[in-house]
Structure formats: C-alpha cells, structure tokens
PDB file of C-alpha atoms in Angstrom:
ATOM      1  CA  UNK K 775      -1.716 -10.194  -2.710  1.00 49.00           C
ATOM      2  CA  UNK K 776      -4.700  -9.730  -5.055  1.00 47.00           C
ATOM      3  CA  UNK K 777      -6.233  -6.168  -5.149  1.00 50.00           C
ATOM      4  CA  UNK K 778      -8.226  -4.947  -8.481  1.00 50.00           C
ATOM      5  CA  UNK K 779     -11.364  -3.757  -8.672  1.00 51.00           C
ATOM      6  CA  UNK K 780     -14.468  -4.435  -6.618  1.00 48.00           C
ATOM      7  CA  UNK K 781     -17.000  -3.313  -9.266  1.00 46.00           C
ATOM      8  CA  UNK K 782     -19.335  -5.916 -10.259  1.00 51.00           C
ATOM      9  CA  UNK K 783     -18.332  -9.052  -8.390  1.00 66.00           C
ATOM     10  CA  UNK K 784     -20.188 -10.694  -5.953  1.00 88.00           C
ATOM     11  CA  UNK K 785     -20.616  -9.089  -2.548  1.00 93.00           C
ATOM     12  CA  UNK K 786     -19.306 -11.981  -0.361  1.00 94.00           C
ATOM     13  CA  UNK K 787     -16.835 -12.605  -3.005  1.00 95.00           C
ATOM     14  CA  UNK K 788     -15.309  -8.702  -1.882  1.00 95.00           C
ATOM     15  CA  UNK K 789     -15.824 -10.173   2.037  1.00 95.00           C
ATOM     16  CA  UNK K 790     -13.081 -13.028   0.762  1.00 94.00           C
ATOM     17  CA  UNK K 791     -10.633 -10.351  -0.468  1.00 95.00           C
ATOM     18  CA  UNK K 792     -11.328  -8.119   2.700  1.00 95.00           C
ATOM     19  CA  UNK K 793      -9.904 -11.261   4.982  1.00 94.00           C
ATOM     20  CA  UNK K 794      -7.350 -12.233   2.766  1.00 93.00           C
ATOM     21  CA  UNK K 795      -4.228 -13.003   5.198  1.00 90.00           C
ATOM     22  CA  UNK K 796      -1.666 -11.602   2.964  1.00 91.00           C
ATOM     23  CA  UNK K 797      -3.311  -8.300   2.721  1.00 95.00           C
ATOM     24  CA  UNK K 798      -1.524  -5.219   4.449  1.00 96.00           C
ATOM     25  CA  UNK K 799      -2.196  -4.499   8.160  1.00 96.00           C
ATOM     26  CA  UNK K 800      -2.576  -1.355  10.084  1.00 96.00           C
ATOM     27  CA  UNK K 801       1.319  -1.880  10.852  1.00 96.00           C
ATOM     28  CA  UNK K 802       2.333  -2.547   6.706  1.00 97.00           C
ATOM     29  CA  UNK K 803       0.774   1.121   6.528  1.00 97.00           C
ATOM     30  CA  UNK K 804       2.441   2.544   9.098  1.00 97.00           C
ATOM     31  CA  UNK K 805       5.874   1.314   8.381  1.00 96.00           C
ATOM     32  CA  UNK K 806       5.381   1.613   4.824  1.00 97.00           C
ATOM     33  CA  UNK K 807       3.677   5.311   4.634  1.00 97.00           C
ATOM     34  CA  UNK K 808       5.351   7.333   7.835  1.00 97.00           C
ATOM     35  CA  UNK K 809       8.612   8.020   8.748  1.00 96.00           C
ATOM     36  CA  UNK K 810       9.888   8.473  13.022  1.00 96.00           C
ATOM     37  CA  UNK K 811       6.941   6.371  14.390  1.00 97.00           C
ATOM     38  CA  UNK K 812       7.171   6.260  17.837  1.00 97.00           C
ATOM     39  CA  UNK K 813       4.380   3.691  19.225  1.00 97.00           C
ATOM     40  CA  UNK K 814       2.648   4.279  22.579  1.00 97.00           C
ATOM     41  CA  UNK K 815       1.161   2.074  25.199  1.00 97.00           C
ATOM     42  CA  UNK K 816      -1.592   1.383  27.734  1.00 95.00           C
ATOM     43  CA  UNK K 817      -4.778   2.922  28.186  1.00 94.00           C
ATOM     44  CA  UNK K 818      -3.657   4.406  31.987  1.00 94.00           C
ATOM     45  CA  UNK K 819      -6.728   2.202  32.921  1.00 92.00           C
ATOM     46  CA  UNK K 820      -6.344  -1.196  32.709  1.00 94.00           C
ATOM     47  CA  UNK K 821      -3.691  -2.586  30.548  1.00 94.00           C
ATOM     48  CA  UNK K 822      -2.612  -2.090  26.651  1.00 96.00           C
ATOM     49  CA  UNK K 823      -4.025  -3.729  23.600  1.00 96.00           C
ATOM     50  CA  UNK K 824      -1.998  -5.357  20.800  1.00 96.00           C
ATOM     51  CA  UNK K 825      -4.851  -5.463  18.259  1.00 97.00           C
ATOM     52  CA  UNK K 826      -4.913  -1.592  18.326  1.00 97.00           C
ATOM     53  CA  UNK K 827      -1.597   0.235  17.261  1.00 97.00           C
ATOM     54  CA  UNK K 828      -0.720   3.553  18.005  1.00 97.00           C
ATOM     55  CA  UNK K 829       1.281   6.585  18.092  1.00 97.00           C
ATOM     56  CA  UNK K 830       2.942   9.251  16.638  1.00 98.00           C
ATOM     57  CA  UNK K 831       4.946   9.932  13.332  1.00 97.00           C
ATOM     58  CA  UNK K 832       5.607  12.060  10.351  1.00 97.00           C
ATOM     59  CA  UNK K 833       3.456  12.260   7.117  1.00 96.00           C
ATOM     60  CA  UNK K 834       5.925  13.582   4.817  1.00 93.00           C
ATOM     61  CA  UNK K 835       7.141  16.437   7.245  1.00 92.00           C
ATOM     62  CA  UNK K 836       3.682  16.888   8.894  1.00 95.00           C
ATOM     63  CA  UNK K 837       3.119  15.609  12.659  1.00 97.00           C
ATOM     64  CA  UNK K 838       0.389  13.601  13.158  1.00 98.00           C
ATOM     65  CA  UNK K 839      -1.008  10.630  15.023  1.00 98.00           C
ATOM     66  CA  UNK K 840      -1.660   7.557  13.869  1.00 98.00           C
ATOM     67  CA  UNK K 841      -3.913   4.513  15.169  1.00 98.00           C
ATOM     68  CA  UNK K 842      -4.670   1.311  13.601  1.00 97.00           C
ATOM     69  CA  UNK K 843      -6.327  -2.090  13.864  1.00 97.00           C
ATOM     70  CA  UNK K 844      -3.942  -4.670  13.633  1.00 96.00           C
ATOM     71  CA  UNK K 845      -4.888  -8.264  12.618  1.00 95.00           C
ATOM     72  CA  UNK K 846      -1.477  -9.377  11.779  1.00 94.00           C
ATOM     73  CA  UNK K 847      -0.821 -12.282   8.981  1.00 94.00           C
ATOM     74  CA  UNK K 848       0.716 -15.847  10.416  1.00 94.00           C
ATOM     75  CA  UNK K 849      -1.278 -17.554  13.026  1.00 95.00           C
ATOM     76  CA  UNK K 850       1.005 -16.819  15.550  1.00 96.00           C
ATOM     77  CA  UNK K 851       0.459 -12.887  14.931  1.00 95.00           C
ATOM     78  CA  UNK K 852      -3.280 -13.143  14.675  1.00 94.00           C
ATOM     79  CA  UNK K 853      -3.508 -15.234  18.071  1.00 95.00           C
ATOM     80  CA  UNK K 854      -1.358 -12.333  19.730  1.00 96.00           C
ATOM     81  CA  UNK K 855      -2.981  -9.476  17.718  1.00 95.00           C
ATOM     82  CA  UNK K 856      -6.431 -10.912  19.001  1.00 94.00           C
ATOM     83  CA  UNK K 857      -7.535 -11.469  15.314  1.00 94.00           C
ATOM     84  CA  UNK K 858      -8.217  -7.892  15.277  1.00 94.00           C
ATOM     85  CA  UNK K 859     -10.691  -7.685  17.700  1.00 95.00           C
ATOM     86  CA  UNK K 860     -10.107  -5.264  20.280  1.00 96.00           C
ATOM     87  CA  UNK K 861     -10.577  -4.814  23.589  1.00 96.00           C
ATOM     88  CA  UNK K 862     -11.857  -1.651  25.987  1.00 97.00           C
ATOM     89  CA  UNK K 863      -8.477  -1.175  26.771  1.00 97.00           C
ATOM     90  CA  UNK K 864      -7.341  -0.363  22.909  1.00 97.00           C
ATOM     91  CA  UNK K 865     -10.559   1.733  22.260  1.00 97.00           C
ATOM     92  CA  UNK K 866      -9.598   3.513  25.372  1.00 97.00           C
ATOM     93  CA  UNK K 867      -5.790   3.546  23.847  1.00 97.00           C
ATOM     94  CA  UNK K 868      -7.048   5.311  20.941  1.00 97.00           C
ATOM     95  CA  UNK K 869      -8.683   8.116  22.558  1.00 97.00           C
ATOM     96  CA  UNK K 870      -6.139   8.855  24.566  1.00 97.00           C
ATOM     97  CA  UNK K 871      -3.737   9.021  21.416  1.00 98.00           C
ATOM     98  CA  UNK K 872      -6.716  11.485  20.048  1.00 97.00           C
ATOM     99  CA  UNK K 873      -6.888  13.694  22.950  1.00 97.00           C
ATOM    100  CA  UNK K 874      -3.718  13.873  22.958  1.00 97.00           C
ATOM    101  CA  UNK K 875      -3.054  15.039  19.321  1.00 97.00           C
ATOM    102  CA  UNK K 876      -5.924  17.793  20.080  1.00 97.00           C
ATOM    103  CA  UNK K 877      -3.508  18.906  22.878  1.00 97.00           C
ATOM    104  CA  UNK K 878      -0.726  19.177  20.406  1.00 97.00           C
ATOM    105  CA  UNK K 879      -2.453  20.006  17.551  1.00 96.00           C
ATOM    106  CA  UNK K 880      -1.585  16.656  15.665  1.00 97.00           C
ATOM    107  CA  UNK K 881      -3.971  15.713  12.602  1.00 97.00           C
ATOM    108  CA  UNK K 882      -5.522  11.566  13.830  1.00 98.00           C
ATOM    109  CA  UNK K 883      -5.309   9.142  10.727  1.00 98.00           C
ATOM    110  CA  UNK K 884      -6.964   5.650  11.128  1.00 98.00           C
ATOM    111  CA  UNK K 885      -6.551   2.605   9.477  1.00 98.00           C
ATOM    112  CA  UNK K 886      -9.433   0.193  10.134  1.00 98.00           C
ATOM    113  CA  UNK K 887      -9.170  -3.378   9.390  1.00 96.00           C
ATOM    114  CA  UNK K 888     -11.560  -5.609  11.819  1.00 95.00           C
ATOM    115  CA  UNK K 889     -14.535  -8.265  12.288  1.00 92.00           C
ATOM    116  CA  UNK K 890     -15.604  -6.393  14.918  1.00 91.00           C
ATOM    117  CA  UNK K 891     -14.808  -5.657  18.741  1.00 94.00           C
ATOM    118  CA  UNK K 892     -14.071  -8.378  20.829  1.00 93.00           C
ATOM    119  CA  UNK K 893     -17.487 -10.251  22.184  1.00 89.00           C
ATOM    120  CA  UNK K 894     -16.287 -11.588  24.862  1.00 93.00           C
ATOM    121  CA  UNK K 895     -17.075 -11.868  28.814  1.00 96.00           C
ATOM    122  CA  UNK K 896     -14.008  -9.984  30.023  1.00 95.00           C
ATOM    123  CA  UNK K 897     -14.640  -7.242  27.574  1.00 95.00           C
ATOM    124  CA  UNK K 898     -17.989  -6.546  28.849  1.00 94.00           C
ATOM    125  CA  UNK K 899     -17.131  -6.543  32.105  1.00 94.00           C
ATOM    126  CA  UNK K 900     -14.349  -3.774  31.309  1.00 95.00           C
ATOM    127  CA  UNK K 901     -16.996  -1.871  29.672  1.00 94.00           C
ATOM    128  CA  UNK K 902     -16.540  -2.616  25.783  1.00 95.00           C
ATOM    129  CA  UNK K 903     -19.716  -0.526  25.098  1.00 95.00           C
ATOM    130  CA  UNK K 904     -19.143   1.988  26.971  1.00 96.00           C
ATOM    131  CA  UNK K 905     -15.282   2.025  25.349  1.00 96.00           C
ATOM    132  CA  UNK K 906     -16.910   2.522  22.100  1.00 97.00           C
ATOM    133  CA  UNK K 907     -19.840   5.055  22.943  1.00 97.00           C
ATOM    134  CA  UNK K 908     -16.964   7.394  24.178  1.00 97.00           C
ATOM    135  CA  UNK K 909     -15.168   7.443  21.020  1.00 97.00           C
ATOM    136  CA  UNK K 910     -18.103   7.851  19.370  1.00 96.00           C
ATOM    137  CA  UNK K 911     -18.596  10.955  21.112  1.00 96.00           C
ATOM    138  CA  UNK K 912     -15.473  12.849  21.905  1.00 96.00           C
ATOM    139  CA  UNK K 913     -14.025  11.554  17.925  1.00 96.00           C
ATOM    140  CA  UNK K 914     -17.007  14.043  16.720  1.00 95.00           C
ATOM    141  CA  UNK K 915     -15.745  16.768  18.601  1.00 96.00           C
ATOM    142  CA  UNK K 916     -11.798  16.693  18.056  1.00 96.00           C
ATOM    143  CA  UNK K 917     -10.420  19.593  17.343  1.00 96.00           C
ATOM    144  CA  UNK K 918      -7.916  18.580  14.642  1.00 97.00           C
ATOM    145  CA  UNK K 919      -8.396  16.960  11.598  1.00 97.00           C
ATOM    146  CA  UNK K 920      -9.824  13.019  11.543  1.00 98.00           C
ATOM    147  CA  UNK K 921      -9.482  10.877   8.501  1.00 98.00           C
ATOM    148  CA  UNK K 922     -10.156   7.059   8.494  1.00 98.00           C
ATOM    149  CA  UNK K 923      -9.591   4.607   5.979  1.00 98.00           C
ATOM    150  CA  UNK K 924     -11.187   1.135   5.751  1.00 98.00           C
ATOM    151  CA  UNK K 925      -8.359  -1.198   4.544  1.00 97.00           C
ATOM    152  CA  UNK K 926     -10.000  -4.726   5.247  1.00 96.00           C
ATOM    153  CA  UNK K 927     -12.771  -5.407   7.175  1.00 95.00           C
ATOM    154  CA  UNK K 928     -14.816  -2.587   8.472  1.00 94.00           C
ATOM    155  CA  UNK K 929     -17.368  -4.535  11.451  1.00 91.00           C
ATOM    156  CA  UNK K 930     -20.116  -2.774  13.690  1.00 90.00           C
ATOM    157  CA  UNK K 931     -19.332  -0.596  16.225  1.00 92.00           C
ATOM    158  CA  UNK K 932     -15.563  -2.133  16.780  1.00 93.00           C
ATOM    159  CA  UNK K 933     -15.002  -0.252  13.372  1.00 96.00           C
ATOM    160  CA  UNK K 934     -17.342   2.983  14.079  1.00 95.00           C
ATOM    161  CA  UNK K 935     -15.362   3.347  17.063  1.00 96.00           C
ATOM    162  CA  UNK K 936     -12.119   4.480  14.785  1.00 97.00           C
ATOM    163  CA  UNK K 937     -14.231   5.829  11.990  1.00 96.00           C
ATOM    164  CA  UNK K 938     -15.698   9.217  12.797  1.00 96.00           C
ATOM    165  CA  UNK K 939     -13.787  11.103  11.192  1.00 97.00           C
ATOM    166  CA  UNK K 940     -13.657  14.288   8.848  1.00 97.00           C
ATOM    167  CA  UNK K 941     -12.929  12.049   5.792  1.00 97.00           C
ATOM    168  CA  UNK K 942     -13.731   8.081   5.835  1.00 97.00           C
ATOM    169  CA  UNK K 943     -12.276   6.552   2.126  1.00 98.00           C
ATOM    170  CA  UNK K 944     -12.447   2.814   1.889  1.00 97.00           C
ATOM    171  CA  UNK K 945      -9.783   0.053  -0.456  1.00 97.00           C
ATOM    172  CA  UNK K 946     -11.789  -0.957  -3.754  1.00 96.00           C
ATOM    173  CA  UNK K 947     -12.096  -4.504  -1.652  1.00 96.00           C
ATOM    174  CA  UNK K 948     -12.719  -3.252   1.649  1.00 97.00           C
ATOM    175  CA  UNK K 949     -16.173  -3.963   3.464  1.00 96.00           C
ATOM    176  CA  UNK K 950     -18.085  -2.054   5.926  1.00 96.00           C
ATOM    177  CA  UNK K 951     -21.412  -3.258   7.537  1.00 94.00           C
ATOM    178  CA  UNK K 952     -23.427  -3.580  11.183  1.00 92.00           C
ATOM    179  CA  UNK K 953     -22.543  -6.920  11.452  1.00 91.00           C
ATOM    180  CA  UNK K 954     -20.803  -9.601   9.270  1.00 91.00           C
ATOM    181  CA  UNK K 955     -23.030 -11.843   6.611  1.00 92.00           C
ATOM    182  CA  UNK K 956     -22.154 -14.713   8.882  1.00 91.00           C
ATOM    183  CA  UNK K 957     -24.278 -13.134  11.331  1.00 91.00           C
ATOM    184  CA  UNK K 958     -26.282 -11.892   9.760  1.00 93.00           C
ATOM    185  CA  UNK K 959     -27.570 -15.118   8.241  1.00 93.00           C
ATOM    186  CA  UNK K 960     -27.694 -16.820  11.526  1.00 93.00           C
ATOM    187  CA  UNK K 961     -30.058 -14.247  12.961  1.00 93.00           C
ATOM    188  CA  UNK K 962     -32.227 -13.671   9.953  1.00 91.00           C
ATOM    189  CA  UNK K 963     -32.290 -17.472   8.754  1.00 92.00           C
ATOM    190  CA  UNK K 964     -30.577 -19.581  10.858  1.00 91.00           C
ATOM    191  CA  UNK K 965     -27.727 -20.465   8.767  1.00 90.00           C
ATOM    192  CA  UNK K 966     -24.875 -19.146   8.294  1.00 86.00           C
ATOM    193  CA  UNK K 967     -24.482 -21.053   5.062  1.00 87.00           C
ATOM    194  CA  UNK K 968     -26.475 -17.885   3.662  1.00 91.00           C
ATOM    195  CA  UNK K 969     -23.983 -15.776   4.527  1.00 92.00           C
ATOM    196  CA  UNK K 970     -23.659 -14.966   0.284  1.00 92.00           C
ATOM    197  CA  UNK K 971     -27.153 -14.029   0.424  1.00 92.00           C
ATOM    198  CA  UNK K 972     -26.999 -11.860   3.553  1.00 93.00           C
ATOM    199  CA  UNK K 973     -23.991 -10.095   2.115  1.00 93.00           C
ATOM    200  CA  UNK K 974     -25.683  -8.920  -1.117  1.00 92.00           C
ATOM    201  CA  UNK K 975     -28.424  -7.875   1.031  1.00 92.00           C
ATOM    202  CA  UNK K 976     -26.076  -5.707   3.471  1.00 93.00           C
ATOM    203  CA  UNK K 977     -24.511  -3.140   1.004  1.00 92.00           C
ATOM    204  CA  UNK K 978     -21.074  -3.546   2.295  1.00 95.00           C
ATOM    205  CA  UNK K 979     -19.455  -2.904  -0.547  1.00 95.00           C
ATOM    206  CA  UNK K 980     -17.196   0.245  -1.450  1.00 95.00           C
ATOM    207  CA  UNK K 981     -19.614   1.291  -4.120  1.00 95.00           C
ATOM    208  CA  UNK K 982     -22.073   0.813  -1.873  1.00 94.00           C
ATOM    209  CA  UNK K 983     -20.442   3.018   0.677  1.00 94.00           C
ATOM    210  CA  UNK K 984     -20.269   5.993  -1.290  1.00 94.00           C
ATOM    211  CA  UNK K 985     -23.468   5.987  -3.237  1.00 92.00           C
ATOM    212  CA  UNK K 986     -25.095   5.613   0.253  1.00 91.00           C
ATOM    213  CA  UNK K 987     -22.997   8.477   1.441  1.00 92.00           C
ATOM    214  CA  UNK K 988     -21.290   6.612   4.379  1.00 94.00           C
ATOM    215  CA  UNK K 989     -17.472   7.478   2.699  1.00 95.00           C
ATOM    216  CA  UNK K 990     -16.046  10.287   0.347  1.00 96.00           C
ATOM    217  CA  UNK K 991     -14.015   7.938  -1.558  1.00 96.00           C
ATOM    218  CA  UNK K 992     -12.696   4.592  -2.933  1.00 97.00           C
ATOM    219  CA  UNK K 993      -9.149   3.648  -2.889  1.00 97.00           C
ATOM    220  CA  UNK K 994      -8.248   1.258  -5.656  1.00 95.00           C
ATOM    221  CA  UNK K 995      -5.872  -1.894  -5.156  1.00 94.00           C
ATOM    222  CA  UNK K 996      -3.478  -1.231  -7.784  1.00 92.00           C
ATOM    223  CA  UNK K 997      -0.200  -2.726  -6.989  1.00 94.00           C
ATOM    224  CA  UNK K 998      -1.446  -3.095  -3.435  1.00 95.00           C
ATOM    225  CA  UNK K 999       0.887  -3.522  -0.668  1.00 92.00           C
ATOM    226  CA  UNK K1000       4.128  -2.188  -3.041  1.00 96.00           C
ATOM    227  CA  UNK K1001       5.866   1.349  -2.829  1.00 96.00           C
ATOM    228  CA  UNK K1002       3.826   2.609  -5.381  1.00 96.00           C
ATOM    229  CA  UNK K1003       0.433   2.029  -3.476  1.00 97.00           C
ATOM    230  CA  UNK K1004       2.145   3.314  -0.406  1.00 97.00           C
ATOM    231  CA  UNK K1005       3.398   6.290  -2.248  1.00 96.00           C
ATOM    232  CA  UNK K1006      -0.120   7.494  -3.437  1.00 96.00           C
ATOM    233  CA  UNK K1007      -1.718   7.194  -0.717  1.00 97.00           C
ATOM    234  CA  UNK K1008       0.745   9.223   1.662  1.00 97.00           C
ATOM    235  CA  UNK K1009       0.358  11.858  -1.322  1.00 96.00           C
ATOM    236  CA  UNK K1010      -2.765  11.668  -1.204  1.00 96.00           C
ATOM    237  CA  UNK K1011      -3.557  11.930   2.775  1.00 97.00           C
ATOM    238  CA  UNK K1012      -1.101  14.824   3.134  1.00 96.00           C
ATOM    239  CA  UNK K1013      -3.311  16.913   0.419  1.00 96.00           C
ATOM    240  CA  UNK K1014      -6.223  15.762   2.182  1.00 96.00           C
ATOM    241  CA  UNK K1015      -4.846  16.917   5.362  1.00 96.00           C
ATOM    242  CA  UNK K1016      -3.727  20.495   4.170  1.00 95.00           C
ATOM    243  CA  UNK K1017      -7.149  21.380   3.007  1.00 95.00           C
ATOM    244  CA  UNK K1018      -8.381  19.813   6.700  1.00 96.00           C
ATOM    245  CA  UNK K1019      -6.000  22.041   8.323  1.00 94.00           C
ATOM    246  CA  UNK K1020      -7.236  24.912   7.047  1.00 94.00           C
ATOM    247  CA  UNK K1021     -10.930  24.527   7.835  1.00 92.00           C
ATOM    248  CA  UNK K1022     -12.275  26.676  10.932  1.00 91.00           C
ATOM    249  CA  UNK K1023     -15.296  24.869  10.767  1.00 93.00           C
ATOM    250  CA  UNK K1024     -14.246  21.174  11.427  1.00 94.00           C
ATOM    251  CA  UNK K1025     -16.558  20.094  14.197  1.00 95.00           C
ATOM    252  CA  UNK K1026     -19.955  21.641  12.632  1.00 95.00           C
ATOM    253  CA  UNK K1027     -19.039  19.833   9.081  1.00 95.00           C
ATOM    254  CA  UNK K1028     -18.114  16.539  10.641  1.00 95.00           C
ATOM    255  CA  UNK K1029     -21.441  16.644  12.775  1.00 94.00           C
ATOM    256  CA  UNK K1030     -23.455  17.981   9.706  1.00 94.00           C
ATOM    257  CA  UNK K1031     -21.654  14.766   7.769  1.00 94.00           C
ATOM    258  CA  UNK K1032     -22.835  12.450   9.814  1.00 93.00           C
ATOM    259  CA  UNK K1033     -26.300  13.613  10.403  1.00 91.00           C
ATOM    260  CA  UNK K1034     -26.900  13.617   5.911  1.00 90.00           C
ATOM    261  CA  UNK K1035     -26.326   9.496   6.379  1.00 88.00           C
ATOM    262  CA  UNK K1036     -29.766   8.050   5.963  1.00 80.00           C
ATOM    263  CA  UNK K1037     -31.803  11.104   5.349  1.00 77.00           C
ATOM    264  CA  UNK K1038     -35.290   9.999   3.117  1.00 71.00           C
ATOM    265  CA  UNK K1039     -36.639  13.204   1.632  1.00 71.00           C
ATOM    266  CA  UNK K1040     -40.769  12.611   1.467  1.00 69.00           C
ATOM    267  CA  UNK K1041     -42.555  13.189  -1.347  1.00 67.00           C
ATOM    268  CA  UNK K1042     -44.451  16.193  -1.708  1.00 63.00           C
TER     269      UNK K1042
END
C-alpha cells in the first residue's frame, strides 16, 4: 500500500490515495490495534448495517468502544460492506454503541473511512437525515471521551455523523470535505471531468484540515498498514485518552471546539 506524505501534491491526486483499495479498513484497525473485540449488532430499530462496525474491546488494558466505517477491499467485500456507505440503521448502530459506553463509562474511538452516507430511496425513507442529525447532537454531549480519526475518505454528513468528537486527527492522505470533487464539479460546472479542479478548490486535504482548524492533528503513512503503524498509533490514542479521561470539562471544550471552526474576526 502506498502511504508518504501528502504535502505538496496535487489535491485530487491525495483523493486517489484516500480510495486506494488496498488501504486499511475500519476492521484492519480494529484487529490490528485492540485486543478482546467483541462486535455488536442491530440498531433495535430496523435491522443492522455491515458498512458500520462496532463494539467493544481493549486499548492496551483500557475499555473502550470502538466504531468504524467499513469499505472492505475485494469486490465481493465492498458489494456486502455497501462501499462504505451507510445506512440509518448503522448511524443508529453507532449511537447506541455511544450511549452505551456513556452508561459504562467506556472512552468511543472512530475510524472514518467513507464517500458519504448512502443516497438512496430506502435510506430516506428510514430517515437517513434524521439518523445523522441525532448523532450530531447527542455525540456533542457524551459524557466520555470521543476521538475520531479520518483514515480514507472523510464525505459530508455520512462522515460528520462519526466525527464529533473531543479529538478528530486525520492519515497524511486522508480527505475530508462537504461533498466529493466529483460532485462538486457536476453541480458547479457540469462536469465531473473537473473534478481536479473542484478538489483544489475544496481544501480537503490534511494540511488543509488543520490550518483551517477542523482537526488537531495529522497522522503520517509511514509503513502504513504494518505493526509498526499499528503500534504508534495505539500508543498514541491511549495517551490521548488518559489526558481525555481526566478532563471534567469535556462537553463545554468539545462544544467550544466546534463553535472556533469558521470564526472571521472583522477588522477594526
């Protein structure tokens, strides 16, 4: 799998890397980073998603819960994993895996890797906004600690939905945007051929992440997807999470976080 560094290449060349089949999943992470994973099922709604994985685990010797987007890699996993495009039902999965580490007082760690939530009629009908507006909202009030990491593709709201968290850190080749440069070309010029163009335009990049604020820090690829990689980044979460775990303030930080994104200061 190629990792390196982001800095300096092309936007839409990063959006290539970000899709890359061969690069680690939500489930490479978990199997890879946490030890006694138990997954759990089923929304208690409607049904259970595959593109959303879930449940909980050991960092080290910490408890915690973990959710991820899963795209999968052969065609055959993809088809089944929905491409990574989730459903009501998995956004509705996750939160109940959050609530249910507030209960127990389990830190949440999410690994995001997605296009975007799934568009279609059956989702809407199951309420696919409404899905996502509720994480939105009960995510920024958890109790316990929240960090999410953008591993691949970080799309719209589907991603947002699994992203408000204490901490949000993104791969050197990850992307995170409103909507993908495909799209965005189509609505702005009608062709999606200008999808390089739109993706410059978008600031999707890591870089472009954290100079804008949006994450607190930028993973780099180096031997990505080997024990090594694995190995810093579990050390690396569980410091995170001590100093988390500490904090009596979590909610009024994470709230204050969010509001800083965007803020113009006028000139006097």
């Amino acid at each position: 799998m190629k990792g390196g560094n982001a800095v300096n290449q092309v936007p839409y060349a990063v959006v290539k890397l970000a899709r890359d089949s061969q690069r680690p999943t939500g489930l490479n992470y978990i199997q890879n980073m946490f030890t006694d994973f138990v997954e759990l099922h089923g929304d208690r709604r409607y049904g259970d998603d595959p593109a959303i994985v879930g449940g909980i685990a050991r960092l080290r010797e910490t408890p915690v819960t973990v959710i991820a987007i899963e795209k999968g890699h052969t065609a055959k996993e993809r088809s089944f994993r929905n491409f990574g495009a989730p459903q009501p039902e998995g956004y509705r999965k996750a939160l109940r895996l959050a609530k249910q580490a507030e209960k127990f007082g389990r830190p949440v760690i999410c690994f995001v890797d997605t296009s975007g939530a799934n568009c279609g009629v059956g989702a809407e009908q199951r309420g696919q906004g409404q899905a996502i507006a509720e994480n939105l909202m009960e995510l920024s009030t958890l109790c316990v600690p929240v960090i999410s990491i953008l591993v691949g593709e970080g799309g719209s709201g589907g991603a947002l939905a699994l992203a408000v968290a204490d901490r949000v850190w993104m791969l050197s080749n990850a992307v995170y945007s409103v909507i993908s440069p495909e799209g965005c070309a189509s609505i702005l010029w009608k062709d999606a051929k200008k999808a390089e163009e739109a993706a410059a335009s978008l600031k999707l990049t890591a870089e472009d992440a954290l100079r804008l604020g949006v994450i607190e820090k930028i993973l780099p690829e180096k031997e990505l997807g080997q024990k090594p990689f694995y190995d810093r980044l579990r050390e690396e979460l569980a410091a995170e999470l001590a100093v988390l775990s500490k904090d009596p303030d979590l909610i009024t930080k994470r709230y204050d976080r969010f509001r800083r994104i965007g803020q113009v200061k006028e000139r006097t």
